[in-house]
CSV table of C-alpha atoms and ligand atoms in Angstrom, one decimal:
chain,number,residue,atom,x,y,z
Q,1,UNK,CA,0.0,0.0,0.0
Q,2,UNK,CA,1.2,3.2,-0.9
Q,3,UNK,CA,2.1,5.5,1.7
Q,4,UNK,CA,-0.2,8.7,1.9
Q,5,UNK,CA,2.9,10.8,3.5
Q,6,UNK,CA,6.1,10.7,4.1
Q,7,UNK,CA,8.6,11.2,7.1
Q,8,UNK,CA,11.3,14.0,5.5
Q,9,UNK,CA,14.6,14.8,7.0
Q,10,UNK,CA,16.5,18.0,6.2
Q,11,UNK,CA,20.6,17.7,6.9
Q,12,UNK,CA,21.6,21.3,6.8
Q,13,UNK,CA,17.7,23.1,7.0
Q,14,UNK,CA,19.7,26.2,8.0
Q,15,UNK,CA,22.1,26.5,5.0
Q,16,UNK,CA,21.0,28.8,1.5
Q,17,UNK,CA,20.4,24.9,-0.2
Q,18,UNK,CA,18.2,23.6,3.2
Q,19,UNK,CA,16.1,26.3,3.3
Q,20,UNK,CA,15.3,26.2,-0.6
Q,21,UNK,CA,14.8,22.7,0.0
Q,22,UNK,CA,12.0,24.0,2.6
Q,23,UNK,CA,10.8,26.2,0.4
Q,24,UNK,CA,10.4,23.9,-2.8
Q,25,UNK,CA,8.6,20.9,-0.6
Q,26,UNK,CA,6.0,23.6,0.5
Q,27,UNK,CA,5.8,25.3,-3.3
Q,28,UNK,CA,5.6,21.6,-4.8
Q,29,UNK,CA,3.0,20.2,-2.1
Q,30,UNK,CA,5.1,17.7,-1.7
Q,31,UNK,CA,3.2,15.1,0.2
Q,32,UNK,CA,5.8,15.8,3.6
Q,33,UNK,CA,3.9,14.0,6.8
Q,34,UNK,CA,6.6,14.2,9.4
Q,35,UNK,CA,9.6,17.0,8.6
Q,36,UNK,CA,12.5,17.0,10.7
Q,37,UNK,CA,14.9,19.7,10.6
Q,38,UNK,CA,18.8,19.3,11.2
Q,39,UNK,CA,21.6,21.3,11.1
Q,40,UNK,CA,24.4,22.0,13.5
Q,41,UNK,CA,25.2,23.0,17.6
Q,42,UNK,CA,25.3,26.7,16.0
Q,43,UNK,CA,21.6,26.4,14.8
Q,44,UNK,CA,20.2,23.6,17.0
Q,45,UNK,CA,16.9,25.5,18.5
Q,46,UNK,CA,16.0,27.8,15.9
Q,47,UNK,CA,12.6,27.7,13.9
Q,48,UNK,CA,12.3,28.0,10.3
Q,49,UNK,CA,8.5,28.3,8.8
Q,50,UNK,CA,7.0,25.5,7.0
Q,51,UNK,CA,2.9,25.9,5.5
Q,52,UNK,CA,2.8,28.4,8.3
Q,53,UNK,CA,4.3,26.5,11.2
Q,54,UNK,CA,7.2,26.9,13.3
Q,55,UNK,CA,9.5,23.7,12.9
Q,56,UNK,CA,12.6,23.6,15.6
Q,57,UNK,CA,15.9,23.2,14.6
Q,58,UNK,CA,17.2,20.1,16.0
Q,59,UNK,CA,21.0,18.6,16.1
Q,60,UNK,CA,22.3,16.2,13.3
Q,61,UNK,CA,24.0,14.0,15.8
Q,62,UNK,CA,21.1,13.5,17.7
Q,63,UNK,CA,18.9,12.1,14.9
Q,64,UNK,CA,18.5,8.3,14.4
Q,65,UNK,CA,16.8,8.6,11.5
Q,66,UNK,CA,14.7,5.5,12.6
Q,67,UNK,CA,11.1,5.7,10.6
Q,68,UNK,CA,12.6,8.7,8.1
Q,69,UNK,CA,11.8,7.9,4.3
Q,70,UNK,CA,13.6,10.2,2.8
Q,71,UNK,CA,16.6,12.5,4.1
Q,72,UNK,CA,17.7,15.7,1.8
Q,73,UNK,CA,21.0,16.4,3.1
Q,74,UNK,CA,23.1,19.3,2.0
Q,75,UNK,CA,25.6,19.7,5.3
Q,76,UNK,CA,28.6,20.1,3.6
Q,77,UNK,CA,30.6,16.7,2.1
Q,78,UNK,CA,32.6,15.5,5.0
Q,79,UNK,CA,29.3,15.8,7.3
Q,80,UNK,CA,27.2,13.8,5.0
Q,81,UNK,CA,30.0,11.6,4.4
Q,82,UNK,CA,29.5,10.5,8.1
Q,83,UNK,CA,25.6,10.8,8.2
Q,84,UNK,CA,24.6,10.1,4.8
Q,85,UNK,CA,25.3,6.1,5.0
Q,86,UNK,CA,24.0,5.8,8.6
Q,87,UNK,CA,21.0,7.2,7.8
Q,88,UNK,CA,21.1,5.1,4.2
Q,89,UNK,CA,21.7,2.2,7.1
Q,90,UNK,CA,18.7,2.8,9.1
Q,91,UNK,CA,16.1,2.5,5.6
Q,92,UNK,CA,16.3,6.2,5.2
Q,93,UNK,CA,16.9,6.4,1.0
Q,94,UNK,CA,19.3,9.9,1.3
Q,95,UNK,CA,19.3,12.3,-1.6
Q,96,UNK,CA,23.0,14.0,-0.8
Q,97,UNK,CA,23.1,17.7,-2.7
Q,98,UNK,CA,27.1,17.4,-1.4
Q,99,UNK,CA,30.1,16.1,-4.0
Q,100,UNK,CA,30.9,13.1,-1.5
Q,101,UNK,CA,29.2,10.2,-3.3
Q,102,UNK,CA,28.5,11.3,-6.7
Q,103,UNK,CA,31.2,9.2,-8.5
Q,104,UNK,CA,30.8,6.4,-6.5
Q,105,UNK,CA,29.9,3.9,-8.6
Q,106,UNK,CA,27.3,2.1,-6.5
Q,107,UNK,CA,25.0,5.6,-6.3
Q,108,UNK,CA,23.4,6.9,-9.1
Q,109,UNK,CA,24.0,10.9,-9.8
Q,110,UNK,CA,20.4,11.9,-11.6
Q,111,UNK,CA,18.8,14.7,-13.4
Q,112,UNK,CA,15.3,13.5,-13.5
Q,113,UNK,CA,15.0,15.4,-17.6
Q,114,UNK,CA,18.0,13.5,-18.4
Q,115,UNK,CA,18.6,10.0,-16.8
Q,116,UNK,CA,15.7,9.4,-14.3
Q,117,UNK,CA,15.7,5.3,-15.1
Q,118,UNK,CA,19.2,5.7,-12.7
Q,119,UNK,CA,17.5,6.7,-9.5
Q,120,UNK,CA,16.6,2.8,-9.7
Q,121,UNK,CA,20.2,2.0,-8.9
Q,122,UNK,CA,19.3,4.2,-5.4
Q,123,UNK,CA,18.9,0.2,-3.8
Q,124,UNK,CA,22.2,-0.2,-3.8
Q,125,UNK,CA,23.4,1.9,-1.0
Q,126,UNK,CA,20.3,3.5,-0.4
Q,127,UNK,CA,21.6,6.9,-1.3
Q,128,UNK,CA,21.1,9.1,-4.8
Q,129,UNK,CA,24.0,11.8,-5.7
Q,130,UNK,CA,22.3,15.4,-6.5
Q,131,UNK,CA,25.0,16.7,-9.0
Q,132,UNK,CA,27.0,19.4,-8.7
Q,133,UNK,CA,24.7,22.7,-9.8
Q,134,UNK,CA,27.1,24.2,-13.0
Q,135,UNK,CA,27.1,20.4,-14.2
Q,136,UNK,CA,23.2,20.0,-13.9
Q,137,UNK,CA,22.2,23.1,-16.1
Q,138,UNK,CA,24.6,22.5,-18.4
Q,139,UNK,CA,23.5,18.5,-19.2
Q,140,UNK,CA,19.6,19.7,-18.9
Q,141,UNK,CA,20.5,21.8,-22.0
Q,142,UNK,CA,23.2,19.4,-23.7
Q,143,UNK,CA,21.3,15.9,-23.6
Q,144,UNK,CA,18.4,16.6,-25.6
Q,145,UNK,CA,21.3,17.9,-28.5
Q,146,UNK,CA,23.7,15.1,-27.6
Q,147,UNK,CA,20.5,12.5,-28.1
Q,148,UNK,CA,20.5,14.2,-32.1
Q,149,UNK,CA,23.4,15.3,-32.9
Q,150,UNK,CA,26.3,13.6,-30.3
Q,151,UNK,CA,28.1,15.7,-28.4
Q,152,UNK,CA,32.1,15.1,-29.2
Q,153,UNK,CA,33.9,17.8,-27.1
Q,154,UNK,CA,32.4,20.7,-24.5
Q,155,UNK,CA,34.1,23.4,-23.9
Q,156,UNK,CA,32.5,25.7,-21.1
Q,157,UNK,CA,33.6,28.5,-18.9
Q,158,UNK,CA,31.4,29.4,-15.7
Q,159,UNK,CA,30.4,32.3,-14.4
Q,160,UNK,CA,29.4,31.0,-10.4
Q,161,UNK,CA,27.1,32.8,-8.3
Q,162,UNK,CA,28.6,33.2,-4.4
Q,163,UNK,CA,25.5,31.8,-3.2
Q,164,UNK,CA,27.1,28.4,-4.4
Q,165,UNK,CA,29.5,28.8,-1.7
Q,166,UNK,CA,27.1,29.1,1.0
Q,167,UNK,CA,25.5,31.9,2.8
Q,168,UNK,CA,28.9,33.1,4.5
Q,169,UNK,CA,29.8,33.5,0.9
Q,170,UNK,CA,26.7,35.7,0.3
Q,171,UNK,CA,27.7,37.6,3.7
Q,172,UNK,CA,30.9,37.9,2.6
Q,173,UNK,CA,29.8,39.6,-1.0
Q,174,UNK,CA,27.6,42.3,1.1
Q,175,UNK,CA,30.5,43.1,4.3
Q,176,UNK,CA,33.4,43.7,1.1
Q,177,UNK,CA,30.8,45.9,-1.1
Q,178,UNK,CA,29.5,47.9,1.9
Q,179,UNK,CA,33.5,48.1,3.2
Q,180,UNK,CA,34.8,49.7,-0.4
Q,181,UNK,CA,31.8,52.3,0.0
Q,182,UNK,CA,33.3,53.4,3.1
Q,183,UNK,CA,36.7,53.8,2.5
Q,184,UNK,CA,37.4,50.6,4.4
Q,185,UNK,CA,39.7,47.2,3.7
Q,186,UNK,CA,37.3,44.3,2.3
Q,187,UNK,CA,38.1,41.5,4.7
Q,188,UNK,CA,38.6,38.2,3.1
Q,189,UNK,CA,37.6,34.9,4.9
Q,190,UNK,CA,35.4,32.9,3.2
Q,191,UNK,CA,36.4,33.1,-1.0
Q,192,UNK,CA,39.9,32.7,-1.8
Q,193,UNK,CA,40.0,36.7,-2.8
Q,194,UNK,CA,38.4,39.6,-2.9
Q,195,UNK,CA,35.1,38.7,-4.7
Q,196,UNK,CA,33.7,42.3,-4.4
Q,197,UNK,CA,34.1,43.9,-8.1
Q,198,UNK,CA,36.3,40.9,-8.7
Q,199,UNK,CA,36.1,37.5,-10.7
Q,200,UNK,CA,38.3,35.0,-9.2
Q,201,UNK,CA,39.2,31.8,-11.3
Q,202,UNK,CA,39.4,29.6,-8.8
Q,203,UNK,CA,36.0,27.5,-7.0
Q,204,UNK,CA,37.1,24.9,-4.6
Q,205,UNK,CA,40.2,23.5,-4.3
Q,206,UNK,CA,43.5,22.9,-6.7
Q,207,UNK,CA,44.4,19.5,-8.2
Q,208,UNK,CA,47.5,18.1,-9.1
Q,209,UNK,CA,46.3,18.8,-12.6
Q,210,UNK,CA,46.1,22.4,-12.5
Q,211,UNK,CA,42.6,22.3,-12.8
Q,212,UNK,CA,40.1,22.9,-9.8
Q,213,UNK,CA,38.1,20.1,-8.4
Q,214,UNK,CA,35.4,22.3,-9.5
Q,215,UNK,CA,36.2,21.9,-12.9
Q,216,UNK,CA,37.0,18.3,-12.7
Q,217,UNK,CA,33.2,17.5,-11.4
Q,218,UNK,CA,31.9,19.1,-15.0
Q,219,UNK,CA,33.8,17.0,-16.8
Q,220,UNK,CA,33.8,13.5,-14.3
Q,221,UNK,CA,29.5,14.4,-13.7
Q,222,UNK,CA,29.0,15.5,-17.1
Q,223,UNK,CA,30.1,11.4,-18.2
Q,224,UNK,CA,28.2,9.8,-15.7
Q,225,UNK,CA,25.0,11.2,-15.7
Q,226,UNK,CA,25.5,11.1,-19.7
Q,227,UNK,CA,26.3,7.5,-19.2
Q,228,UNK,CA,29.1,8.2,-22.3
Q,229,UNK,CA,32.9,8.6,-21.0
Q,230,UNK,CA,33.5,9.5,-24.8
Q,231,UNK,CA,32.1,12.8,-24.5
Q,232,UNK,CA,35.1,15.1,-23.8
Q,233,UNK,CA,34.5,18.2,-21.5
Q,234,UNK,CA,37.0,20.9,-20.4
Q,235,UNK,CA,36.2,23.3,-17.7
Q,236,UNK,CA,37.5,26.4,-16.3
Q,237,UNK,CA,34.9,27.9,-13.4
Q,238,UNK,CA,35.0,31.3,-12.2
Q,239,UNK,CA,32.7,33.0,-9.2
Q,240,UNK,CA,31.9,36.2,-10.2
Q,241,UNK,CA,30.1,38.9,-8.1
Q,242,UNK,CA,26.5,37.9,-8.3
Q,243,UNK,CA,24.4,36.4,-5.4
Q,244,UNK,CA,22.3,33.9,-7.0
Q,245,UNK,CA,22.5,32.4,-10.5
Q,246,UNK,CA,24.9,30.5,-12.3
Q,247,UNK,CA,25.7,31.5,-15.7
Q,248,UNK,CA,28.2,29.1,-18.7
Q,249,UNK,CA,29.7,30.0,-21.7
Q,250,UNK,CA,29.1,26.4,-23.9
Q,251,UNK,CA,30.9,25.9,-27.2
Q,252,UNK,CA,29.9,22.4,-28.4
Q,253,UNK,CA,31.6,19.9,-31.4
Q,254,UNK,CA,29.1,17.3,-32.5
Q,255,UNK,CA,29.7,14.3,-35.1
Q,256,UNK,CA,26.4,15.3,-37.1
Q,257,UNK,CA,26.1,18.6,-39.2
Q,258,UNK,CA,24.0,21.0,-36.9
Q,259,UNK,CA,22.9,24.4,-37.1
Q,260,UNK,CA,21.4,27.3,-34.5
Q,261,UNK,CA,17.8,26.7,-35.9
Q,262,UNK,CA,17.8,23.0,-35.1
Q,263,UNK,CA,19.3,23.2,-31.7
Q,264,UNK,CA,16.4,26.1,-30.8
Q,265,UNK,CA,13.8,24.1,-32.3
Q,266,UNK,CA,15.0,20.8,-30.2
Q,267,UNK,CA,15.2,23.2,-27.1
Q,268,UNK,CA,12.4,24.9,-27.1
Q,269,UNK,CA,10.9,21.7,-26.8
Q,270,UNK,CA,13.2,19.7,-24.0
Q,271,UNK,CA,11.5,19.5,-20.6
Q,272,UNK,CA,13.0,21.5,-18.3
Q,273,UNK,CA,14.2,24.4,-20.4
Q,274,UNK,CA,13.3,27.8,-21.9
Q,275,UNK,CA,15.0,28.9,-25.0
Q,276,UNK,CA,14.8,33.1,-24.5
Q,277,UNK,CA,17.4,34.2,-27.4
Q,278,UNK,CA,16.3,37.0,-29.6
Q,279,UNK,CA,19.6,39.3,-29.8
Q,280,UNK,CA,18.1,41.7,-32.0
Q,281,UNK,CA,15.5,42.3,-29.3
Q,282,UNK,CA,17.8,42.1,-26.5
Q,283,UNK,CA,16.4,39.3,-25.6
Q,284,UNK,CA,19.0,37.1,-23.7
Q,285,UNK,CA,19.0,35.7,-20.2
Q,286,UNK,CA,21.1,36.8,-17.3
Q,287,UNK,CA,20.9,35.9,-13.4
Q,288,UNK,CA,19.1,38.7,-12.4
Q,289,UNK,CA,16.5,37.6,-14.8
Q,290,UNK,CA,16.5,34.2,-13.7
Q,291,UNK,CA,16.9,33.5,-9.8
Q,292,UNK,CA,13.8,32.0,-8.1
Q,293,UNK,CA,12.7,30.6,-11.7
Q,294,UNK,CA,13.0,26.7,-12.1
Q,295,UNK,CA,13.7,26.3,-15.7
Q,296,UNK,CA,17.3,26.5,-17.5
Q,297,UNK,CA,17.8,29.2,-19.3
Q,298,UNK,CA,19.3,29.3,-23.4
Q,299,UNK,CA,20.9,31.9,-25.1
Q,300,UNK,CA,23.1,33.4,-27.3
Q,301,UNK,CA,22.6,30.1,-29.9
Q,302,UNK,CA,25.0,30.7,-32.7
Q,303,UNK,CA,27.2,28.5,-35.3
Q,304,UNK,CA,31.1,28.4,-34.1
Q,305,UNK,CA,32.8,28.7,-37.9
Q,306,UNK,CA,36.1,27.6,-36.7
Q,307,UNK,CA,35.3,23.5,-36.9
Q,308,UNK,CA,32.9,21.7,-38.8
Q,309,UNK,CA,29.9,21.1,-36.9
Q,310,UNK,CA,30.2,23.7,-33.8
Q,311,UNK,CA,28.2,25.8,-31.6
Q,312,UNK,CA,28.3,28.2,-29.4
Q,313,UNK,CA,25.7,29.4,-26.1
Q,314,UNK,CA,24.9,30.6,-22.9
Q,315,UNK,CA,22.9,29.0,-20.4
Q,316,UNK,CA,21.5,30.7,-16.7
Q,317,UNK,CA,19.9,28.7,-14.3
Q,318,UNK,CA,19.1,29.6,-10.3
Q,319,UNK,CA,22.0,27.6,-8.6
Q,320,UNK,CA,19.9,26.9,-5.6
Q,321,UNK,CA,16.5,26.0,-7.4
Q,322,UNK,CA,17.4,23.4,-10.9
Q,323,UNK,CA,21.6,23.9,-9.6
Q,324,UNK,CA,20.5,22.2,-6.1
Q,325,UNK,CA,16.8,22.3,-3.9
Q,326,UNK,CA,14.4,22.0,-7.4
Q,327,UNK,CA,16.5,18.7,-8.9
Q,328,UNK,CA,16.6,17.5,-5.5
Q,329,UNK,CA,12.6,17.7,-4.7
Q,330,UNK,CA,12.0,16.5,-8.6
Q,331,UNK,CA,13.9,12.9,-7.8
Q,332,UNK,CA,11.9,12.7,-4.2
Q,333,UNK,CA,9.0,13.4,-6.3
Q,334,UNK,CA,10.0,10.1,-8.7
Q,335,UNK,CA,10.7,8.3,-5.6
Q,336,UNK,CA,7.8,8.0,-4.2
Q,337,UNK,CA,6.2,8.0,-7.8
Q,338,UNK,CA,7.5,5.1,-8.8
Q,339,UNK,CA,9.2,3.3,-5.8
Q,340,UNK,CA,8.0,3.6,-2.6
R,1,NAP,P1,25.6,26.8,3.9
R,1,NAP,O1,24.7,27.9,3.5
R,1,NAP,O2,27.0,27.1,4.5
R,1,NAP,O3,24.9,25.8,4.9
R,1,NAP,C1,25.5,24.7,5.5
R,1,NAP,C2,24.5,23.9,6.2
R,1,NAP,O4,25.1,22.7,6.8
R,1,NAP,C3,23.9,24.6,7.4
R,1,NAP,O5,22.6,24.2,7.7
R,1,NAP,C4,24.8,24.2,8.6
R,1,NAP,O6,24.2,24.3,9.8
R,1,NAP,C5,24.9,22.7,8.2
R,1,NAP,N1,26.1,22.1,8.8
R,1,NAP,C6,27.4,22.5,8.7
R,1,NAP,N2,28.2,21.7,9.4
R,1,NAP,C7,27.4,20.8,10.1
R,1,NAP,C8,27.6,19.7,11.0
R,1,NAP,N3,28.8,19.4,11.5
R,1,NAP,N4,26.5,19.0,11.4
R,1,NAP,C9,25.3,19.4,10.9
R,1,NAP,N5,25.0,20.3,10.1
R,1,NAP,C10,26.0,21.1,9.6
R,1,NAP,O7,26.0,25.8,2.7
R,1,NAP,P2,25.0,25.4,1.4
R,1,NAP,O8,25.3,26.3,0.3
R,1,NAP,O9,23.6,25.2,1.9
R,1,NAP,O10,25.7,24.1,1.0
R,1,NAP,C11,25.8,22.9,1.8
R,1,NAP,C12,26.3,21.7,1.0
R,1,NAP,O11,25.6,21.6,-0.2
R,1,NAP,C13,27.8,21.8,0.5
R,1,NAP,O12,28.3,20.5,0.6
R,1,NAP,C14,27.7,22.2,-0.9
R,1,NAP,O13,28.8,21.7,-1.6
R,1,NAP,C15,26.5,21.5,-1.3
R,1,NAP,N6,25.9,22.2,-2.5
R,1,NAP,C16,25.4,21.5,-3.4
R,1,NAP,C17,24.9,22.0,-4.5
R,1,NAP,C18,24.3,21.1,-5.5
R,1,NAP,O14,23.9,20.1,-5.2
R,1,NAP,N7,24.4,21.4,-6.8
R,1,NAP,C19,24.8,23.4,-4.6
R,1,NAP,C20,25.3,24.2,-3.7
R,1,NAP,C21,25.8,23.6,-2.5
R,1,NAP,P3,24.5,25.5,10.8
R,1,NAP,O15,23.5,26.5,10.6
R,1,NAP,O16,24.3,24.9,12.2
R,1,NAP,O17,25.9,26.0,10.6
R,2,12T,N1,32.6,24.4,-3.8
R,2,12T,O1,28.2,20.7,-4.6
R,2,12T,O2,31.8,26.8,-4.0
R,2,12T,O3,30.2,20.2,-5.2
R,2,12T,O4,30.2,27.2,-5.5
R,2,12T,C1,28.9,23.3,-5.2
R,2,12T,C2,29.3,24.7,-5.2
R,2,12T,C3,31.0,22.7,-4.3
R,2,12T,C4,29.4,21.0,-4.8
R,2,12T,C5,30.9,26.4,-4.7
R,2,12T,C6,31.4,24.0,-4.3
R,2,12T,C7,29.8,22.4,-4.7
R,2,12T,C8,30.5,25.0,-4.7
């Protein structure tokens, strides 16, 4: 018998991704029963609003997850790292928003308009890898041209919101712009450099390779959840000073002749996106636009002259909506669709 509700856990309620997770269950109507809300000793006690109802605050160390059916953690990856199987343990199926388990090859790393048949792998360990939020509006756009045309090489730059980073990050964005106003020293905690009227080419940490592991998630995520290590990707990710919304330049090689008509045609009807690219009416998308909408945004379609069959475009998606809360609701929404 299928269950009427069910018992939701969020790990990390307090964070910018929690409480768009909190947000999107009430918005969606998701059928939450029971909705416990987790974070840390530094929020433990709180209340955050849910349908019009305080909900405490509790501690993550304290939770059993005994009788929880499914757990939305985004705590950071070393926290669900240690929570994340205990819960999976305990019959809890976790969706994890952090980069901890998404190449592990016994979890499946979904994006429910591109490979939704993978969240049936989520028996395995009992857990499903969210993926990271630059890699899952980029595929939302590129799948539905790979599936035509086949995607040989991607090329894309980013252009990362701070809110990606967390909402000291945000913080951090306001204290430096309010400091250069006054005359004063930006101080410099959180972001590796000054972010304030800055772009800084660096988004987590450094690899051996010279690339960030920020980049390396595009390109390792981007063949997974493609389910085709042949597609080659290169990466370079920059966090620019904008709050919320992720933008990507995306030049794309494919085996079959394509053009700029085809691709907006094919768009314009994928799931999940909204093709807004009308240059000669200024008609393009950008963050500001964007943030707080669900879909991924397409822009700038053009032909790249310089190989056979290449493109060229931007794409803009809200980083904590589709890049992290939204495709994490939309695979608990298939869940208990289809599964439990
Ligand atoms: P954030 O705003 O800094 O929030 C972090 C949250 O984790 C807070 O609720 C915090 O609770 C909680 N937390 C931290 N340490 C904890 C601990 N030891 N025990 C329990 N809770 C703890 O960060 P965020 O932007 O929401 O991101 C959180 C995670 O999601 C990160 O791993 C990030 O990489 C990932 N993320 C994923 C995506 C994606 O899926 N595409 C997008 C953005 C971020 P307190 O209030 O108690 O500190
Ligand atoms: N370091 O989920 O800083 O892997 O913007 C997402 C965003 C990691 C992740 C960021 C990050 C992730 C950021």
């Amino acid at each position: 018998m299928k269950k009427k509700s069910y018992c939701v856990a969020i790990a990390g309620a307090t964070g910018v991704v929690g409480k768009e997770l909190l947000k999107t269950l009430e918005e969606r109507n998701f059928p939450v029963g029971e909705l416990r809300l987790l974070a840390s000793e530094r929020s433990a006690g709180q209340k955050l609003e849910f349908k019009g109802a305080d909900v405490l605050v509790r501690l993550l160390e304290d939770e059993t997850f005994k009788g929880v059916d499914i757990g939305l953690f985004s705590p950071g990856a070393s926290v669900s790292a240690i929570y994340a199987p205990r819960a999976a343990k305990a019959g809890c199926i976790v969706i994890d928003n952090t980069s901890e388990f998404r190449m592990d090859p016994l979890v499946p790393l979904v994006v429910p308009e591109v490979n939704p048949q993978a969240i049936a792998e989520y028996t395995k360990k009992n857990i499903i890898a969210n993926p990271n939020c630059s890699t899952i509006q980029m595929v939302v756009a590129l799948k539905p041209i790979h599936d035509k045309f086949r995607i040989k090489r991607i090329v894309v730059s980013t252009y990362q919101s701070v809110s990606g980073a967390g909402k000291e990050a945000m913080e951090e964005l306001s204290e430096q712009i309010k400091a250069l106003f006054n005359m004063r020293e930006p101080e410099v905690n959180v972001l590796p450099q000054r972010i304030a009227f800055n772009c800084i080419p660096q988004i987590d940490s450094f690899l051996d390779n010279g690339y960030t592991k920020e980049e390396m998630k595009m390109v390792n995520e981007t063949q997974k959840i493609f389910g085709d290590p042949s597609v080659k990707v290169t990466a370079t990710t920059v966090r620019v000073p904008v709050f919320v919304g992720h933008s990507e330049s995306v030049n794309i090689e494919t085996e079959l002749p394509i053009t700029p008509e085809e691709v907006r045609r094919i768009l314009k009807k994928a799931p999940g996106v909204t093709v807004a690219d009308d240059p000669k009416k200024g008609v393009y998308a950008t963050p500001a636009d964007v943030a707080t909408l669900d879909d991924t945004f397409v822009s700038r379609i053009r032909k790249d002259d310089t190989v056979p069959n290449g493109i060229n475009m931007w794409i803009v998606a809200d980083n904590l909506r589709k890049g992290a809360a939204l495709n994490a609701v939309q695979i608990a929404e298939i869940l208990v669709r289809d599964y439990i």
